[in-house]
CSV table of C-alpha atoms in Angstrom, one decimal:
chain,number,residue,atom,x,y,z
A,182,MET,CA,170.8,-48.6,-108.5
A,183,LEU,CA,167.4,-49.9,-107.4
A,184,ASN,CA,165.6,-47.3,-109.6
A,185,THR,CA,167.6,-48.4,-112.6
A,186,ILE,CA,166.7,-52.0,-112.0
A,187,ILE,CA,163.0,-51.1,-111.7
A,188,ARG,CA,163.2,-49.1,-115.0
A,189,VAL,CA,164.8,-52.0,-116.8
A,190,ILE,CA,162.3,-54.4,-115.5
A,191,GLY,CA,159.5,-52.1,-116.6
A,192,LEU,CA,161.0,-51.7,-120.0
A,193,VAL,CA,161.4,-55.4,-120.6
A,194,TRP,CA,157.8,-56.0,-119.3
A,195,ARG,CA,156.4,-53.4,-121.7
A,196,ILE,CA,158.2,-55.1,-124.7
A,197,ILE,CA,156.7,-58.4,-123.6
A,198,ALA,CA,153.2,-57.0,-123.0
A,199,THR,CA,153.3,-55.1,-126.4
A,200,GLY,CA,154.3,-58.3,-128.2
A,201,LEU,CA,151.6,-60.2,-126.5
A,202,CYS,CA,148.9,-57.7,-127.3
A,203,PHE,CA,149.9,-57.5,-131.0
A,204,SER,CA,150.1,-61.3,-131.2
A,205,VAL,CA,146.5,-61.5,-129.8
A,206,PHE,CA,145.5,-58.8,-132.3
A,207,GLY,CA,146.9,-60.7,-135.3
A,208,LEU,CA,145.6,-64.1,-134.2
A,209,GLY,CA,142.2,-62.5,-133.4
A,210,GLY,CA,142.0,-61.1,-136.9
A,211,LEU,CA,142.6,-64.6,-138.4
A,212,PHE,CA,140.0,-66.1,-136.0
A,213,LEU,CA,137.4,-63.6,-137.0
A,214,ALA,CA,138.1,-63.9,-140.8
A,215,LEU,CA,138.4,-67.7,-140.9
A,216,LEU,CA,135.8,-68.8,-138.4
A,217,LEU,CA,133.5,-66.3,-136.9
A,218,PHE,CA,132.5,-64.2,-139.9
A,219,PRO,CA,131.9,-67.3,-142.2
A,220,VAL,CA,129.6,-68.7,-139.5
A,221,GLN,CA,127.8,-65.3,-139.2
A,222,ARG,CA,127.2,-65.3,-143.0
A,223,LEU,CA,125.6,-68.7,-142.7
A,224,PHE,CA,122.8,-67.2,-140.5
A,225,GLN,CA,122.6,-63.8,-142.2
A,226,ARG,CA,122.2,-63.7,-146.0
A,227,CYS,CA,121.7,-60.0,-146.4
A,228,PRO,CA,125.1,-58.4,-147.5
A,229,VAL,CA,124.4,-55.1,-145.7
A,230,LYS,CA,123.5,-56.9,-142.5
A,231,GLN,CA,126.6,-59.1,-142.8
A,232,LYS,CA,128.8,-55.9,-142.8
A,233,GLU,CA,126.9,-54.4,-139.9
A,234,ASN,CA,127.3,-57.5,-137.9
A,235,ALA,CA,131.0,-57.7,-138.7
A,236,ARG,CA,131.5,-54.1,-137.7
A,237,THR,CA,129.8,-54.7,-134.4
A,238,VAL,CA,132.1,-57.7,-133.7
A,239,VAL,CA,135.2,-55.5,-134.6
A,240,HIS,CA,133.9,-52.7,-132.3
A,241,TYR,CA,133.9,-55.1,-129.3
A,242,SER,CA,137.1,-56.9,-130.4
A,243,PHE,CA,138.9,-53.6,-130.4
A,244,LYS,CA,137.5,-52.7,-127.0
A,245,PHE,CA,139.0,-55.9,-125.7
A,246,PHE,CA,142.4,-55.1,-127.4
A,247,VAL,CA,142.5,-51.6,-125.9
A,248,ALA,CA,141.6,-53.0,-122.4
A,249,LEU,CA,144.3,-55.7,-122.8
A,250,MET,CA,147.0,-53.1,-123.6
A,251,HIS,CA,145.8,-50.9,-120.7
A,252,TYR,CA,145.7,-53.6,-118.0
A,253,THR,CA,148.9,-55.3,-119.0
A,254,GLY,CA,150.6,-51.9,-118.7
A,255,ALA,CA,151.8,-51.8,-122.3
A,256,ILE,CA,150.1,-48.4,-122.7
A,257,ARG,CA,147.7,-46.4,-120.4
A,258,PHE,CA,144.6,-45.0,-122.0
A,259,HIS,CA,142.7,-41.8,-121.0
A,260,ILE,CA,139.6,-41.4,-123.2
A,261,LYS,CA,137.3,-38.5,-122.6
A,262,ASP,CA,133.8,-37.8,-124.0
A,263,LYS,CA,133.1,-41.6,-124.4
A,264,ALA,CA,129.3,-41.1,-124.0
A,265,HIS,CA,129.2,-38.4,-126.7
A,266,LEU,CA,131.3,-40.4,-129.1
A,267,ALA,CA,129.2,-43.5,-128.6
A,268,THR,CA,126.0,-41.6,-129.8
A,269,LEU,CA,127.4,-40.3,-133.1
A,270,LYS,CA,125.4,-41.1,-136.2
A,271,GLY,CA,126.2,-40.2,-139.8
A,272,GLU,CA,129.2,-38.1,-138.7
A,273,LEU,CA,132.5,-37.5,-140.5
A,274,VAL,CA,135.0,-38.1,-137.7
A,275,LEU,CA,138.3,-36.3,-138.3
A,276,ALA,CA,141.3,-37.0,-136.1
A,277,ASN,CA,145.0,-36.4,-136.0
A,278,HIS,CA,147.2,-39.6,-136.3
A,279,PRO,CA,150.2,-39.8,-134.0
A,280,SER,CA,150.3,-43.6,-133.5
A,281,LEU,CA,149.6,-47.0,-135.0
A,282,ILE,CA,146.6,-47.8,-132.8
A,283,ASP,CA,144.6,-44.5,-133.3
A,284,VAL,CA,142.0,-46.1,-135.6
A,285,VAL,CA,141.7,-49.1,-133.2
A,286,VAL,CA,140.9,-46.9,-130.2
A,287,LEU,CA,138.4,-44.8,-132.3
A,288,ILE,CA,136.6,-47.9,-133.5
A,289,SER,CA,136.5,-49.3,-130.0
A,290,VAL,CA,134.6,-46.2,-128.8
A,291,ILE,CA,132.5,-45.1,-131.7
A,292,LYS,CA,129.7,-47.4,-133.0
A,293,ASN,CA,128.4,-47.9,-136.5
A,294,VAL,CA,131.9,-47.1,-137.9
A,295,ASP,CA,133.2,-47.2,-141.4
A,296,CYS,CA,136.7,-46.0,-142.3
A,297,VAL,CA,139.0,-45.4,-145.2
A,298,VAL,CA,142.0,-47.9,-145.2
A,299,LYS,CA,145.1,-48.1,-147.3
A,300,ALA,CA,144.9,-50.4,-150.3
A,301,HIS,CA,147.9,-52.5,-149.3
A,302,LEU,CA,146.1,-53.6,-146.1
A,303,PHE,CA,143.7,-55.6,-148.3
A,304,LYS,CA,146.7,-57.9,-148.9
A,305,ASN,CA,147.7,-58.2,-145.2
A,306,PRO,CA,147.0,-61.8,-144.2
A,307,PHE,CA,146.0,-60.8,-140.7
A,308,MET,CA,143.7,-57.9,-141.7
A,309,ARG,CA,142.3,-58.5,-145.2
A,310,GLY,CA,139.6,-60.9,-144.1
A,311,VAL,CA,138.4,-58.5,-141.4
A,312,ILE,CA,138.5,-55.5,-143.8
A,313,LYS,CA,136.6,-57.3,-146.6
A,314,SER,CA,134.0,-58.6,-144.1
A,315,THR,CA,133.3,-55.1,-142.7
A,316,GLY,CA,133.3,-53.4,-146.1
A,317,TYR,CA,135.8,-50.8,-145.0
A,318,ILE,CA,136.6,-48.4,-147.9
A,319,SER,CA,139.9,-48.7,-149.9
A,320,ASN,CA,141.7,-45.6,-150.9
A,321,GLU,CA,143.0,-47.2,-154.1
A,322,ASP,CA,140.5,-45.4,-156.5
A,323,PRO,CA,139.8,-41.7,-155.4
A,324,GLN,CA,136.6,-41.4,-157.4
A,325,GLU,CA,135.1,-44.7,-156.1
A,326,LEU,CA,136.3,-43.7,-152.6
A,327,LEU,CA,134.3,-40.5,-152.6
A,328,LYS,CA,131.2,-42.3,-153.9
A,329,GLU,CA,131.4,-45.0,-151.2
A,330,CYS,CA,132.0,-42.4,-148.5
A,331,GLU,CA,128.9,-40.5,-149.5
A,332,GLN,CA,126.9,-43.7,-149.5
A,333,THR,CA,128.0,-44.9,-146.1
A,334,LEU,CA,127.3,-41.5,-144.5
A,335,LYS,CA,123.9,-41.4,-146.0
A,336,ARG,CA,123.2,-44.8,-144.4
A,337,GLY,CA,123.9,-43.3,-141.0
A,338,ASN,CA,127.3,-44.8,-140.5
A,339,ASN,CA,130.1,-42.8,-139.0
A,340,LEU,CA,133.2,-42.4,-141.2
A,341,ILE,CA,136.7,-42.1,-139.7
A,342,VAL,CA,139.2,-40.2,-141.7
A,343,PHE,CA,142.7,-39.1,-140.8
A,344,PRO,CA,143.4,-35.8,-142.7
A,345,GLU,CA,147.2,-36.4,-142.5
A,346,GLY,CA,146.7,-39.6,-144.6
A,347,THR,CA,149.4,-41.4,-142.6
A,348,ARG,CA,150.9,-41.2,-139.1
A,349,SER,CA,152.5,-37.9,-138.0
A,350,VAL,CA,156.2,-37.5,-137.7
A,351,PRO,CA,157.0,-36.7,-134.0
A,352,HIS,CA,157.9,-33.0,-133.3
A,353,ASN,CA,157.0,-32.0,-136.9
A,354,SER,CA,154.1,-29.7,-137.6
A,355,LEU,CA,150.9,-31.2,-139.0
A,356,LYS,CA,150.7,-31.7,-142.8
A,357,PHE,CA,147.3,-32.5,-144.1
A,358,LYS,CA,146.4,-34.0,-147.5
A,359,ARG,CA,143.3,-33.2,-149.5
A,360,GLY,CA,141.5,-36.5,-149.0
A,361,ALA,CA,139.5,-35.4,-145.9
A,362,ALA,CA,138.6,-32.1,-147.5
A,363,ASN,CA,137.4,-33.8,-150.7
A,364,ILE,CA,135.2,-36.1,-148.7
A,365,ALA,CA,133.8,-33.2,-146.6
A,366,LEU,CA,133.0,-31.1,-149.7
A,367,ARG,CA,131.4,-34.0,-151.5
A,368,CYS,CA,129.4,-35.5,-148.7
A,369,HIS,CA,128.3,-32.3,-146.7
A,370,ALA,CA,128.2,-34.5,-143.5
A,371,PRO,CA,128.4,-33.0,-140.0
A,372,ILE,CA,132.0,-33.1,-138.8
A,373,THR,CA,133.2,-34.3,-135.4
A,374,THR,CA,136.9,-33.5,-134.6
A,375,VAL,CA,138.9,-35.7,-132.2
A,376,LEU,CA,142.3,-34.9,-130.8
A,377,ILE,CA,144.8,-37.7,-130.0
A,378,LYS,CA,148.1,-37.5,-128.1
A,379,MET,CA,150.6,-40.1,-127.2
A,380,LYS,CA,153.2,-39.2,-124.6
A,381,PRO,CA,156.0,-40.2,-124.9
A,382,ASN,CA,155.9,-41.0,-128.6
A,383,THR,CA,155.6,-44.7,-129.4
A,384,LEU,CA,154.2,-46.8,-132.2
A,385,THR,CA,155.0,-43.8,-134.5
A,386,LYS,CA,155.7,-43.9,-138.2
A,387,GLY,CA,158.7,-46.0,-139.0
A,388,THR,CA,159.1,-47.3,-135.5
A,389,PRO,CA,158.9,-51.1,-134.9
A,390,TRP,CA,156.5,-52.2,-132.1
A,391,TYR,CA,159.4,-53.5,-130.0
A,392,LYS,CA,161.0,-50.1,-129.6
A,393,VAL,CA,158.8,-49.1,-126.7
A,394,ALA,CA,159.1,-45.7,-125.0
A,395,PRO,CA,161.6,-45.4,-122.1
A,396,TYR,CA,158.7,-45.1,-119.7
A,397,GLN,CA,155.1,-46.0,-119.9
A,398,ALA,CA,153.3,-44.2,-122.7
A,399,HIS,CA,149.9,-42.6,-122.1
A,400,PHE,CA,147.4,-42.4,-125.0
A,401,SER,CA,144.8,-39.6,-124.6
A,402,MET,CA,141.8,-38.9,-126.8
A,403,GLN,CA,139.0,-36.4,-126.6
A,404,LEU,CA,136.7,-34.2,-128.6
A,405,ALA,CA,138.3,-30.9,-129.7
A,406,PRO,CA,137.5,-28.1,-127.2
A,407,HIS,CA,136.0,-26.1,-130.0
A,408,SER,CA,133.8,-27.5,-132.8
A,409,PHE,CA,135.0,-27.1,-136.3
A,410,LYS,CA,133.0,-24.4,-138.1
A,411,SER,CA,133.8,-24.1,-141.8
A,412,ASP,CA,133.6,-20.4,-142.2
A,413,ILE,CA,136.1,-20.5,-145.0
A,414,ILE,CA,135.3,-18.0,-147.8
A,415,TYR,CA,136.1,-19.9,-151.0
A,416,THR,CA,137.6,-17.8,-153.7
A,417,SER,CA,136.6,-20.2,-156.5
A,418,ASP,CA,133.9,-22.6,-157.6
A,419,VAL,CA,136.6,-25.1,-158.8
A,420,PRO,CA,136.5,-28.1,-156.5
A,421,ALA,CA,140.3,-28.5,-156.4
A,422,ILE,CA,140.8,-25.0,-155.2
A,423,GLN,CA,138.1,-25.3,-152.6
A,424,SER,CA,139.7,-28.6,-151.4
A,425,ARG,CA,143.1,-26.9,-151.0
A,426,GLN,CA,141.5,-24.0,-149.0
A,427,LEU,CA,139.5,-26.4,-146.8
A,428,THR,CA,142.6,-28.5,-146.2
A,429,LYS,CA,144.6,-25.5,-145.1
A,430,GLY,CA,141.7,-24.4,-142.8
A,431,LEU,CA,141.5,-27.9,-141.2
A,432,GLN,CA,145.3,-28.0,-140.7
A,433,GLN,CA,145.3,-24.6,-138.9
A,434,TYR,CA,142.3,-25.7,-136.8
A,435,PHE,CA,143.8,-28.9,-135.6
A,436,THR,CA,147.2,-27.3,-134.9
A,437,LYS,CA,145.4,-24.7,-132.7
A,438,GLU,CA,143.1,-27.2,-130.9
A,439,LEU,CA,146.0,-29.5,-130.1
A,440,SER,CA,147.7,-26.6,-128.4
A,441,TYR,CA,144.8,-26.4,-125.9
A,442,ILE,CA,145.3,-30.0,-124.5
């Protein structure tokens, strides 16, 4: 009986803590977009520097958000290889995507980050101001996307991409789209691979925030045990075929690496 009461209290608290954290996240986005970033732009006229400053602010804001979730007990975080991830420069960072907060945790750890975001987020009232101020890349136009990815990597920014294109479906095998492979083939940037696990599953695709796990979820993130080496022998010079082959290679690689952790 006592154990049941404790579990119920823990569940209710995690719902409250999760709601609090996401409320802070949304209000924080509005504060940055409506107040802080406009003030920054008054003192910095260079558009490139404005974006760099905005990304730095987002980096530390996301650090705060992750710490808030951790210390309120909403989710526990175990992040390895922080020192290595913090020193990345000009890397294409590929990661699997099991939960809603994956990109937030990645940006909180990696500096000088750019990322590809879904076009509909540019209409989100809580996020559009932040996205526009940081200059994050929209996936609306594939050709323009590749061009912007190439430019940001050449400037030494790290670029976060989820090869799945959207969050994983729990218990299903990974299914990668060709976007990450197209960027890798076009940009020829060094690749860093990051593995993410959330146990038990929570904040997954199609699951509302208030449907928390029955017990406290643990988010773990680390570099893959083995670096990705593109030793794929392409059977054609046609970019579409090469992209398909590289996508298959990445999918097999991530599936194998995730089995090690």
